[in-house]
């Protein structure tokens, strides 16, 4: 806004003198809203509608600036939006029309947030809005068309002694739009009110002039915000803003008085200072201007006021809330304007007024068609009869399911009571106390039988939506330990708190759900800002604790069907290969498997458990048929290969290893060997083989059948251990010259009864059917 003003001044210097010539006065307000740090900032402007030109545009938004008193630091610019415009009422409309007088009030307003910590300087702060320029016809100011206006308000620090300092500025009442007749006594109420009850002191001061405009250029006030004062025309001052006998003055209660002796348009400023406990804390200035004119000496007859309903002479006391009709003599040639406490009442321009408000009433009487002086009646005072108005007090306006509302009226012996609900009288409710469990709008009427005054008070009662609460399982089903409990309300609600208990002891849970880890009696208390409702006890039952009997490793798919056992009984087994509580190993493969057992108790609470079992696959060892060997012989024996298998050979004698999958056996005697195959000792399978060990068989390589009784026969040493020993002897041509299938009688060298010739022969000896053949050469000599 500041830069915009500068731009406009530079472009339109010839028009700048008329920018604010239509503004007749104004002031700033700063009122706390009740929220921490929030204020309602307003600017009131009083517009001379008759003098404004086409350039006098009501801006949709303006900016007010806040400065720190100590060093004039700019704290911020705050936007205010146009709020309203209203025409003000003149007491003598005929003269106002003839003089071209028409005044309106324009109000700008906005909410501002001021951080107390940032506005804590004890020297305080001030707010300004500047506008150029004044009406050139102002009589008492030097060069008014070159003097702007500053609307100024000072306020204290928002923190004092470490705490928030609450304050609202004084608020001026809307002034009557008036002109003044020369040489006539004139009064104008110019009071302000203060929301904090602070003391207000009034004085006339010289108005500030703005820092925006000078004849030779433009000056930025925000770099030098020590605002200069207006220069008065000779013979005028703050105490002689309107000369006369008496000159313009203001009373301690804020009433302007003057009997002017000169004609003209006069500007002045009223300073309202704010004191708390004798210490000044703030101030606000209101600029204003009033036209002094010559009025015809003709004066209408002085009006009188009488009360007609009720009747009586001033003062008349009425009941609060009742009305009184005041009237003056009715004449068609006159205009009337009623005032209360010196202020014009908009729309009250007839000889009669009906009002319910106490105050000092006057009526101004003026000619309807001729502009002359007007006349004013003597004040007629309307007061209120002393009365104790109806008051309803209630500990709470929310009705809880277990707590009705109790409404208490102020009690006096001369009171008569009647209670209403939603506009209808409650039969029999004629005492000073009402207890109700129902929501609605309640009204109390009290008749004071001493003075006949009827007063009323109203209160709204609301029934809490917390009418019932229950505890249910979060998932549909019985209440069982280990599950989730949740709160069921009759409707969805916000701003709710929850307090859970178990067996009378509080739980830490504060949400709508809780985990019921333990069985017992659960209860929840649900609360809103006014009411609390407890649920019925919800009994959470213990779950069964199932246990499956141990299952030993199952040896192979061919193992017999197994009947499963668990406690408590009556549950259901499930898993691969399980039917009706029986486990069929043939339906599952080797490896680790899981069986599940589910059981439900009489409360409907279910529990599950599992147990792991193993089906072990061990191949059957096969060592083959029993064998016969000759002592000293070696035999290779082996079991089935496979990962994870263990081997155990017994006995250990004659073996190359006791745990290898394949070993070599060389028993010294007939031995039965046993192989046990398992998986880490589980599911052992065995096989045996008998190794029959025969003593050694000595086959001579020569004999001499010459009859000398020395080596006369081919005699095998140890042949007695080899029954069925088969022997074949061949000549050089491969002919069998001797054969025996049971060589128990040594060969004497004969063939067909004849000794064979000496020489070298070949033999084949098979000691037993299970032993290998032995081949060699045999020398027969004589």
XYZ file of C-alpha atoms in Angstrom:
782
model
C 0.000 0.000 0.000
C 2.855 2.392 0.863
C 4.567 1.858 -2.481
C 1.215 2.148 -4.253
C 0.606 5.540 -2.623
C 4.045 6.747 -3.721
C 3.371 5.613 -7.283
C 0.019 7.366 -7.410
C 1.436 10.586 -5.962
C 4.148 10.747 -8.598
C 1.718 10.058 -11.426
C -1.134 12.257 -10.252
C 0.404 15.183 -8.399
C -2.240 17.522 -9.693
C -5.016 15.396 -8.205
C -3.402 14.548 -4.887
C -5.004 17.419 -2.986
C -8.438 15.853 -3.402
C -7.570 12.341 -2.358
C -8.915 12.562 1.190
C -10.836 15.799 1.119
C -14.017 13.779 1.623
C -12.743 12.221 4.888
C -14.132 14.180 7.813
C -12.484 12.179 10.578
C -11.737 8.766 11.954
C -9.945 6.614 14.500
C -8.262 3.204 15.045
C -9.424 0.403 17.368
C -7.545 -2.635 18.727
C -9.778 -5.045 20.672
C -8.772 -8.422 22.132
C -10.977 -11.284 20.921
C -10.475 -13.678 23.826
C -8.099 -15.994 21.955
C -4.440 -15.732 23.005
C -2.660 -13.113 20.932
C -5.642 -12.456 18.633
C -7.017 -8.938 18.161
C -9.675 -7.280 16.057
C -8.006 -4.293 14.360
C -10.394 -1.679 12.899
C -10.271 1.676 11.168
C -13.378 3.911 11.259
C -13.611 6.679 8.661
C -16.304 9.385 8.562
C -17.010 10.429 4.991
C -18.446 13.733 3.805
C -20.530 12.277 0.991
C -21.381 15.729 -0.416
C -17.761 16.751 -1.016
C -16.282 13.548 -2.345
C -15.331 13.428 -5.991
C -15.127 10.535 -8.442
C -11.603 9.734 -7.241
C -12.883 9.012 -3.719
C -12.961 5.246 -4.092
C -13.508 2.904 -1.195
C -10.526 0.565 -1.347
C -11.419 -3.097 -0.824
C -8.337 -3.438 1.404
C -6.001 -1.120 3.277
C -2.903 -1.641 5.437
C -2.230 -0.392 8.962
C 1.335 -0.379 10.288
C 2.592 -1.148 13.796
C 5.795 0.444 15.142
C 7.831 0.044 18.310
C 7.834 3.227 20.422
C 11.432 2.929 21.609
C 13.105 3.085 18.195
C 10.236 3.401 15.681
C 11.020 -0.048 14.296
C 8.373 -1.266 11.874
C 6.865 -4.456 13.362
C 4.615 -5.232 10.416
C 1.929 -4.127 7.975
C -1.508 -5.643 8.556
C -4.276 -5.832 5.929
C -7.821 -4.758 6.786
C -10.769 -5.499 4.508
C -13.694 -3.218 3.846
C -16.468 -4.264 6.241
C -19.407 -1.894 5.853
C -20.670 1.563 5.041
C -23.681 3.146 6.789
C -25.314 6.575 6.491
C -25.507 8.523 9.751
C -28.642 10.311 10.956
C -28.838 14.135 11.212
C -31.129 15.535 13.892
C -32.364 18.329 11.588
C -32.760 16.733 8.152
C -34.160 19.916 6.542
C -31.056 21.906 7.400
C -28.791 19.005 6.531
C -30.363 18.839 3.077
C -30.212 22.595 2.569
C -26.538 22.686 3.566
C -25.704 19.660 1.419
C -24.707 17.622 4.458
C -24.563 13.834 4.231
C -22.202 11.759 6.347
C -21.431 8.041 6.331
C -19.305 5.751 8.433
C -16.925 3.362 6.607
C -15.383 0.564 8.600
C -12.336 -1.576 7.767
C -11.543 -4.567 9.929
C -9.300 -7.622 10.190
C -8.077 -10.181 12.699
C -4.385 -9.911 13.584
C -2.211 -12.279 15.582
C 0.377 -10.583 17.796
C 2.956 -12.753 19.516
C 3.333 -11.507 23.091
C 7.016 -12.433 23.077
C 7.616 -10.178 20.058
C 5.586 -7.335 21.537
C 7.196 -7.264 24.972
C 9.063 -3.939 24.838
C 7.906 -2.027 27.905
C 7.889 1.315 26.058
C 4.948 0.010 24.035
C 3.856 0.205 20.402
C 1.715 2.349 18.127
C -0.483 1.866 15.059
C -0.886 4.433 12.266
C -2.723 4.928 9.001
C -1.960 7.971 6.851
C -3.914 9.682 4.128
C -3.496 12.895 2.177
C -5.103 15.380 2.099
C -7.716 17.409 3.977
C -10.635 19.419 2.666
C -9.312 22.717 1.326
C -12.272 24.497 2.912
C -11.160 23.743 6.483
C -11.079 27.116 8.200
C -8.742 26.705 11.159
C -5.794 24.893 9.516
C -2.968 26.453 7.548
C -3.002 25.132 3.967
C -5.327 22.139 4.694
C -5.104 20.888 1.118
C -1.414 20.157 1.779
C -1.936 18.591 5.199
C -2.808 14.929 5.454
C -4.309 12.927 8.270
C -2.814 10.379 10.628
C -5.012 8.053 12.642
C -2.991 6.975 15.650
C -3.344 4.443 18.464
C -0.767 3.519 21.128
C -0.926 0.264 23.105
C 1.222 -1.248 25.878
C 3.572 -4.222 25.821
C 1.708 -7.525 25.625
C 3.892 -9.013 28.373
C 4.486 -7.610 31.832
C 6.223 -9.178 34.825
C 6.713 -12.411 32.894
C 3.028 -12.857 32.075
C 0.530 -11.861 29.405
C -0.872 -8.338 29.734
C -4.437 -8.294 28.447
C -5.753 -5.009 27.114
C -8.160 -3.586 24.569
C -7.973 -0.014 23.352
C -10.718 2.513 24.120
C -13.480 2.373 21.510
C -15.112 5.683 20.535
C -18.874 5.647 20.093
C -20.196 6.648 16.686
C -20.656 10.446 16.806
C -23.823 12.229 15.803
C -23.378 13.905 12.409
C -24.003 17.538 13.313
C -23.590 21.076 12.176
C -23.473 24.000 14.658
C -25.446 27.196 14.571
C -23.310 30.262 15.249
C -23.918 31.864 18.610
C -25.864 28.875 19.853
C -24.843 26.571 22.689
C -23.913 23.170 21.320
C -23.014 19.833 22.935
C -21.884 16.604 21.292
C -21.258 13.306 23.133
C -17.765 12.112 22.202
C -17.217 9.303 24.702
C -15.360 6.052 24.378
C -15.849 2.763 26.194
C -13.185 0.427 27.528
C -13.649 -3.344 27.708
C -11.164 -3.626 30.586
C -12.791 -0.962 32.764
C -9.717 1.267 32.550
C -9.948 4.959 33.436
C -10.372 7.180 30.357
C -9.200 10.803 30.249
C -10.197 13.181 27.433
C -8.470 16.243 26.069
C -8.349 18.362 22.930
C -5.047 18.164 21.048
C -3.539 19.410 17.821
C -4.048 16.827 15.079
C -1.080 15.107 13.493
C -0.280 15.805 9.905
C 0.933 13.042 7.655
C 4.492 12.425 6.478
C 3.434 11.354 3.031
C 3.007 14.652 1.211
C 5.019 17.866 1.016
C 4.614 20.527 -1.680
C 7.919 19.661 -3.379
C 7.890 15.869 -3.379
C 7.340 12.817 -1.360
C 8.687 11.714 2.000
C 8.540 8.146 3.305
C 7.153 8.471 6.834
C 8.253 5.013 7.866
C 11.866 6.094 7.907
C 11.051 9.046 10.125
C 7.814 8.343 11.993
C 7.932 11.295 14.406
C 4.731 12.798 13.107
C 4.554 16.592 12.874
C 1.590 18.568 14.140
C -0.758 20.558 11.982
C -0.157 24.310 11.749
C -3.122 26.280 12.996
C -4.351 29.411 11.309
C -3.729 32.535 13.320
C -6.063 32.744 16.277
C -6.653 28.999 16.505
C -5.088 26.310 18.711
C -5.919 22.986 20.292
C -7.870 24.859 22.971
C -9.333 27.280 20.430
C -10.091 24.895 17.591
C -13.535 26.491 17.396
C -13.536 29.954 18.878
C -16.486 31.212 20.840
C -17.889 31.938 24.229
C -17.138 29.360 25.342
C -14.612 27.957 22.853
C -14.640 24.267 22.052
C -13.862 22.125 25.120
C -14.382 18.558 26.271
C -15.614 17.523 29.671
C -14.051 14.768 31.807
C -16.921 12.507 30.754
C -16.263 13.095 27.047
C -18.873 15.684 26.013
C -17.891 18.446 23.582
C -19.251 21.953 24.349
C -19.026 25.172 22.349
C -20.887 28.378 21.460
C -19.108 29.340 18.236
C -18.682 32.914 17.101
C -17.350 32.270 13.578
C -18.602 30.461 10.510
C -16.579 27.784 8.773
C -15.472 24.150 8.650
C -13.416 23.388 11.724
C -11.071 20.413 12.334
C -9.973 19.208 15.734
C -8.724 16.080 17.505
C -9.779 14.396 20.757
C -7.181 12.411 22.675
C -8.508 9.573 24.840
C -5.853 8.338 27.253
C -6.148 4.984 28.988
C -5.023 4.610 32.621
C -4.829 1.469 34.748
C -4.089 1.781 38.445
C -3.107 5.399 37.860
C -0.549 4.532 35.147
C -1.050 5.467 31.522
C -0.971 2.395 29.288
C -2.323 3.621 25.947
C -4.083 6.266 23.922
C -6.199 6.724 20.826
C -6.831 9.889 18.780
C -10.001 10.686 16.891
C -9.894 13.393 14.205
C -13.154 15.180 13.480
C -14.537 18.230 11.708
C -17.783 20.227 12.199
C -19.407 22.876 10.057
C -20.570 26.121 11.736
C -23.355 27.847 9.823
C -25.722 30.748 10.224
C -29.143 29.574 11.278
C -32.429 31.436 11.138
C -33.287 32.874 14.515
C -36.712 31.316 14.270
C -36.977 28.494 16.817
C -39.694 25.831 16.948
C -41.635 25.565 20.148
C -39.745 23.548 22.686
C -41.053 19.964 22.652
C -42.130 18.171 25.776
C -42.022 14.448 26.482
C -44.674 12.478 28.292
C -44.925 8.805 29.049
C -48.188 7.235 27.840
C -47.624 3.543 28.459
C -46.951 3.325 31.296
C -47.823 6.844 32.312
C -45.832 9.031 34.611
C -43.513 11.956 34.854
C -39.755 11.673 34.482
C -38.172 9.597 35.814
C -40.258 6.491 35.023
C -39.075 3.071 36.134
C -39.856 0.049 33.970
C -39.104 -3.622 34.240
C -36.111 -4.945 32.350
C -37.436 -6.368 29.116
C -40.680 -4.400 29.185
C -41.217 -1.304 27.094
C -42.359 2.266 27.525
C -43.886 4.645 24.997
C -42.728 8.238 25.038
C -44.460 10.882 22.991
C -44.159 14.522 22.071
C -46.877 16.754 20.605
C -47.575 15.724 17.031
C -47.453 18.459 14.413
C -47.199 17.922 10.675
C -44.907 20.901 10.098
C -42.076 19.593 12.202
C -39.381 16.944 12.072
C -38.455 14.948 15.150
C -35.262 13.157 16.088
C -35.029 11.158 19.274
C -31.831 10.759 21.234
C -30.764 8.504 24.066
C -27.921 9.718 26.249
C -27.175 12.406 23.643
C -26.830 10.057 20.643
C -29.209 10.124 17.691
C -31.347 6.990 17.392
C -31.452 5.872 13.744
C -34.993 5.649 12.386
C -36.575 7.256 15.452
C -37.889 10.386 13.708
C -41.587 10.377 14.656
C -43.291 12.137 17.585
C -43.545 8.839 19.456
C -40.902 6.314 20.434
C -41.281 2.898 21.998
C -38.239 1.586 23.844
C -37.133 -1.085 26.275
C -33.830 0.579 27.195
C -33.082 2.837 30.136
C -31.451 6.208 29.532
C -31.976 9.928 29.218
C -34.258 10.553 26.237
C -34.565 13.866 24.426
C -36.340 14.799 21.234
C -35.097 17.463 18.819
C -37.780 19.406 17.022
C -37.113 21.235 13.777
C -39.165 22.737 10.952
C -39.886 20.205 8.230
C -39.350 22.512 5.264
C -37.359 25.502 6.556
C -33.781 25.471 7.871
C -33.862 27.214 11.200
C -32.560 26.583 14.624
C -33.989 23.543 16.309
C -35.215 23.083 19.840
C -34.614 20.243 22.233
C -36.782 18.890 24.992
C -35.844 18.453 28.585
C -34.419 14.982 29.250
C -36.913 12.305 30.159
C -35.222 9.651 32.256
C -36.201 6.005 31.942
C -34.800 3.725 34.617
C -35.131 0.070 35.489
C -37.022 -1.055 38.523
C -34.749 -2.648 41.084
C -35.012 -6.307 40.365
C -33.093 -9.513 40.692
C -33.328 -10.838 37.115
C -33.927 -14.479 36.454
C -30.719 -16.480 36.427
C -30.289 -20.162 35.709
C -27.178 -21.894 36.952
C -26.218 -25.452 36.161
C -23.192 -27.491 37.126
C -23.235 -28.920 33.629
C -25.376 -28.447 30.558
C -24.729 -31.962 29.293
C -27.087 -34.685 30.486
C -25.405 -38.007 31.149
C -27.118 -41.371 31.140
C -26.585 -41.637 34.898
C -26.793 -37.930 35.702
C -29.758 -35.681 34.902
C -29.289 -31.936 34.670
C -30.091 -29.828 37.710
C -31.141 -26.271 36.942
C -31.121 -23.839 39.826
C -32.798 -20.441 39.776
C -32.030 -17.499 42.015
C -34.419 -17.757 44.952
C -36.449 -15.114 46.759
C -39.660 -15.412 48.760
C -41.493 -12.953 46.492
C -40.625 -14.872 43.305
C -43.053 -17.065 41.371
C -41.532 -19.558 38.942
C -42.534 -21.322 35.746
C -40.247 -23.591 33.763
C -40.579 -24.232 30.014
C -39.060 -26.819 27.695
C -38.863 -26.111 23.979
C -41.437 -23.364 24.354
C -43.996 -25.396 26.272
C -44.720 -24.941 29.978
C -43.775 -27.887 32.172
C -46.794 -28.787 34.308
C -46.108 -28.571 38.016
C -42.579 -27.187 37.568
C -43.053 -24.000 39.609
C -40.146 -24.218 42.021
C -36.710 -22.647 41.948
C -35.122 -25.961 41.002
C -35.660 -28.267 38.030
C -34.151 -31.722 37.518
C -34.482 -33.098 34.007
C -33.070 -36.066 32.137
C -34.123 -34.649 28.751
C -32.255 -32.345 26.429
C -33.760 -29.221 24.939
C -34.063 -25.474 25.343
C -35.223 -24.579 28.851
C -36.646 -21.226 29.811
C -37.370 -19.880 33.258
C -39.812 -17.071 33.877
C -39.807 -15.353 37.272
C -42.520 -12.995 38.367
C -41.413 -10.590 41.059
C -44.626 -10.153 43.034
C -43.195 -7.087 44.768
C -42.672 -4.909 41.681
C -44.608 -6.917 39.091
C -41.566 -7.430 36.853
C -41.313 -10.548 34.782
C -37.799 -11.702 33.888
C -36.563 -14.723 32.042
C -33.437 -16.713 31.409
C -32.747 -19.599 29.059
C -30.312 -22.455 28.863
C -29.755 -25.240 26.380
C -29.305 -28.766 27.663
C -27.722 -31.386 25.470
C -28.048 -35.099 26.028
C -24.729 -36.859 25.779
C -24.557 -39.417 22.976
C -22.773 -41.676 25.460
C -25.881 -43.651 26.345
C -24.447 -47.165 26.458
C -21.194 -49.007 26.007
C -20.313 -52.678 25.754
C -17.190 -54.763 25.365
C -17.087 -57.317 22.543
C -14.459 -59.399 20.813
C -12.755 -57.495 18.013
C -13.336 -60.524 15.814
C -16.786 -62.051 16.072
C -16.822 -64.900 18.547
C -16.513 -65.693 22.236
C -14.367 -63.656 24.632
C -11.171 -65.615 24.987
C -7.760 -64.825 26.456
C -5.194 -63.738 23.903
C -7.780 -62.035 21.704
C -8.597 -58.380 21.103
C -11.434 -56.620 22.931
C -13.089 -53.549 21.484
C -15.655 -51.009 22.616
C -19.076 -50.933 20.985
C -20.861 -47.560 21.083
C -24.367 -46.722 19.845
C -22.881 -44.317 17.275
C -19.573 -43.029 15.971
C -18.183 -40.401 18.347
C -15.128 -38.164 18.507
C -13.259 -36.718 21.467
C -13.649 -39.964 23.425
C -11.233 -41.417 25.992
C -11.042 -44.985 27.247
C -9.950 -46.464 30.568
C -9.682 -50.265 30.881
C -9.677 -52.456 33.999
C -9.016 -56.129 34.615
C -10.459 -57.627 37.780
C -10.767 -54.113 39.180
C -7.169 -53.086 38.497
C -6.414 -50.422 35.864
C -4.677 -51.323 32.630
C -2.356 -49.032 30.720
C -4.449 -49.226 27.554
C -6.225 -45.981 26.596
C -7.411 -46.883 23.089
C -10.680 -48.272 21.800
C -9.206 -51.786 21.793
C -7.129 -53.762 24.251
C -5.460 -57.137 24.146
C -6.932 -59.579 26.629
C -3.747 -61.431 27.462
C -5.172 -62.843 30.658
C -8.559 -64.316 31.512
C -10.748 -62.395 33.927
C -13.406 -59.696 34.211
C -12.722 -56.759 31.872
C -14.432 -53.365 32.134
C -14.045 -50.140 30.172
C -15.009 -46.606 31.143
C -15.740 -44.395 28.128
C -15.648 -40.626 28.703
C -16.214 -37.466 26.730
C -15.740 -33.949 28.029
C -18.833 -34.188 30.234
C -19.907 -37.778 30.843
C -18.516 -41.207 31.622
C -20.209 -44.546 31.033
C -19.017 -47.906 32.319
C -19.591 -51.123 30.466
C -20.894 -54.296 32.017
C -18.212 -56.767 33.089
C -16.985 -58.787 30.153
C -15.768 -62.196 31.298
C -12.790 -63.315 29.241
C -12.344 -67.069 29.442
C -9.094 -68.989 29.526
C -8.149 -70.945 26.467
C -7.337 -74.660 26.798
C -3.663 -75.621 26.881
C -3.391 -78.572 24.482
C -0.404 -80.889 24.436
C 0.297 -83.608 21.873
C 1.969 -86.754 23.190
C 5.467 -87.281 21.930
C 5.804 -89.064 18.566
C 8.846 -91.279 18.171
C 10.606 -91.302 14.831
C 8.702 -93.449 12.325
C 10.872 -95.916 10.524
C 9.915 -95.816 6.885
C 6.694 -95.420 4.998
C 5.922 -99.066 5.667
C 5.642 -98.462 9.412
C 2.241 -99.327 10.863
C -0.497 -96.703 11.287
C -0.049 -94.703 14.486
C -2.857 -93.532 16.799
C -2.167 -89.973 17.970
C -2.788 -88.908 21.567
C -3.230 -85.394 23.076
C -4.586 -83.630 26.170
C -7.211 -82.440 26.745
C -9.053 -85.014 24.708
C -11.799 -84.256 22.255
C -9.853 -82.122 19.821
C -9.110 -82.581 16.159
C -5.794 -83.640 14.606
C -4.859 -82.352 11.190
C -1.954 -82.666 8.831
C -0.705 -84.706 5.892
C -1.461 -88.390 6.199
C -3.742 -87.858 9.244
C -7.301 -89.126 9.229
C -9.495 -89.368 12.300
C -6.598 -89.055 14.700
C -4.533 -91.768 13.000
C -1.250 -91.176 11.177
C -0.541 -93.295 8.111
C 3.197 -93.146 7.313
C 2.528 -94.661 3.904
C 0.826 -91.396 2.817
C 3.778 -89.158 3.562
C 7.401 -89.226 2.517
C 10.533 -89.281 4.531
C 11.491 -86.093 6.376
C 10.165 -83.763 9.098
C 6.411 -83.277 9.306
C 4.010 -81.343 11.544
C 0.800 -82.463 13.138
C -1.689 -79.859 14.490
C -4.136 -80.384 17.295
C -7.073 -78.000 17.853
C -9.349 -78.208 20.869
C -12.276 -75.984 21.979
C -13.417 -75.792 25.583
C -16.973 -75.400 26.841
C -16.660 -71.591 26.714
C -16.037 -71.789 22.994
C -12.383 -70.835 23.294
C -10.103 -72.638 20.918
C -6.406 -73.318 21.174
C -4.026 -74.946 18.720
C -0.724 -76.674 19.176
C 1.656 -78.522 16.917
C 4.277 -81.201 17.217
C 6.971 -82.138 14.759
C 7.747 -85.763 13.923
C 10.163 -87.485 11.572
C 9.695 -90.289 9.063
C 13.080 -91.949 8.749
C 13.996 -93.813 5.521
C 16.751 -96.413 6.122
C 17.605 -98.912 3.323
C 17.696 -102.609 4.251
C 21.297 -103.896 4.265
C 21.994 -107.089 2.258
C 25.297 -108.882 2.884
C 24.463 -111.727 0.549
C 24.650 -115.504 1.085
C 26.859 -117.145 3.654
C 30.336 -117.973 2.380
C 33.016 -120.596 3.059
C 36.588 -119.501 2.779
C 39.916 -120.935 3.477
C 41.662 -119.531 6.428
C 43.666 -116.480 5.429
C 41.292 -115.549 2.639
C 39.768 -112.024 2.434
C 36.157 -111.211 1.662
C 34.747 -107.757 0.734
C 31.490 -106.898 2.456
C 29.398 -103.708 1.999
C 26.198 -101.988 3.114
C 23.824 -99.688 1.164
C 25.381 -96.271 0.492
C 23.447 -93.114 1.374
C 23.835 -89.647 2.876
C 23.176 -89.442 6.597
C 23.445 -93.196 7.182
C 25.575 -94.681 9.908
C 27.067 -98.210 9.855
C 28.010 -100.550 12.671
C 29.837 -103.872 11.961
C 30.170 -106.577 14.570
C 32.209 -108.392 15.662
C 35.225 -106.275 15.044
C 37.715 -109.168 14.633
C 39.010 -109.623 11.136
C 37.440 -106.369 9.867
C 39.160 -103.405 8.327
C 36.590 -100.921 9.808
C 33.709 -100.991 12.233
C 31.803 -97.990 10.710
C 32.618 -97.884 6.997
C 29.995 -98.607 4.413
C 32.308 -101.251 2.842
C 34.851 -103.350 4.672
C 37.157 -106.331 4.100
C 36.810 -109.376 6.332
C 39.599 -111.871 6.966
C 38.339 -114.065 9.799
C 40.674 -116.540 11.373
C 37.765 -118.815 12.111
C 34.224 -119.231 11.096
C 32.468 -115.946 12.004
C 28.975 -114.503 11.692
C 29.265 -110.815 10.753
C 26.394 -108.365 11.454
C 25.850 -104.973 9.839
C 23.463 -102.409 11.457
C 22.443 -99.453 9.293
C 20.605 -96.422 10.836
C 20.210 -92.648 10.623
C 22.093 -91.334 13.607
C 21.075 -94.342 15.569
C 17.412 -94.127 14.613
C 15.511 -96.887 12.828
C 18.354 -99.488 12.743
C 18.144 -102.293 10.170
C 20.506 -105.302 10.221
C 21.776 -108.219 8.089
C 24.180 -111.049 8.820
C 26.550 -113.218 6.811
C 28.375 -116.343 7.988
C 31.929 -116.756 6.804
C 32.895 -120.409 7.276
C 36.662 -120.641 7.541
C 38.233 -123.935 6.485
C 41.773 -124.954 7.470
C 44.437 -124.782 4.719
C 44.598 -127.603 2.011
C 48.189 -128.732 1.088
C 48.462 -130.146 -2.455
C 51.855 -131.804 -3.132
C 53.468 -130.998 -6.475
C 55.153 -134.454 -6.877
C 54.940 -138.077 -5.694
C 56.681 -141.396 -6.643
C 54.332 -144.404 -6.831
C 57.311 -146.927 -6.881
C 56.186 -149.036 -3.922
C 58.942 -148.013 -1.559
C 56.339 -146.725 0.881
C 57.675 -143.198 0.533
C 55.374 -140.830 -1.249
C 53.744 -143.697 -3.002
C 50.445 -141.714 -3.357
C 49.359 -138.142 -4.066
C 48.216 -137.378 -0.503
C 46.552 -133.985 0.341
C 47.247 -132.815 3.829
C 44.000 -131.443 5.466
C 41.737 -133.128 2.923
C 39.507 -134.352 5.751
C 38.110 -130.784 6.062
C 37.056 -130.777 2.437
C 34.505 -133.451 1.823
C 33.400 -133.348 -1.799
C 36.708 -131.982 -2.919
C 36.788 -132.426 -6.717
C 40.127 -133.286 -8.331
C 41.069 -133.567 -12.005
C 44.476 -134.564 -13.424
C 45.340 -134.015 -17.117
C 48.143 -135.282 -19.317
C 49.948 -133.126 -21.704
C 47.223 -133.659 -24.281
C 44.534 -132.497 -21.913
C 43.066 -135.849 -21.300
C 41.700 -136.531 -17.870
C 43.743 -139.316 -16.520
C 42.307 -139.078 -13.008
C 39.107 -137.641 -11.580
C 37.456 -137.712 -8.173
C 34.451 -135.776 -6.779
C 35.257 -136.588 -3.193
C 39.032 -136.869 -2.853
C 39.169 -138.702 0.398
C 41.468 -141.504 -0.904
C 44.829 -140.352 -2.257
C 45.584 -141.230 -5.930
C 48.183 -143.971 -6.366
C 49.229 -142.876 -9.889
C 47.320 -145.532 -11.719
C 45.057 -145.198 -14.672
C 42.829 -148.064 -15.469
C 44.946 -150.127 -13.041
C 48.223 -149.232 -14.694
C 50.811 -146.842 -13.379
C 51.057 -143.809 -15.502
C 54.345 -142.887 -17.024
C 56.630 -140.545 -15.162
C 56.352 -136.983 -16.304
C 54.689 -133.675 -15.676
C 50.910 -133.488 -15.402
C 48.377 -130.733 -14.704
C 45.696 -130.692 -12.082
C 42.581 -128.764 -11.127
C 41.390 -129.009 -7.522
C 38.112 -127.503 -6.278
C 38.146 -127.949 -2.515
C 34.469 -127.157 -2.089
C 31.719 -125.920 -4.313
C 32.187 -122.453 -2.681
C 35.947 -122.205 -2.989
C 37.835 -121.285 -6.055
C 39.649 -123.912 -8.085
C 43.325 -124.382 -7.514
C 45.454 -125.274 -10.573
C 49.015 -126.474 -10.746
C 51.515 -129.034 -12.144
C 52.206 -132.455 -10.743
C 55.463 -134.375 -11.295
C 55.206 -138.184 -11.233
C 58.537 -139.924 -10.839
C 59.779 -143.438 -10.171
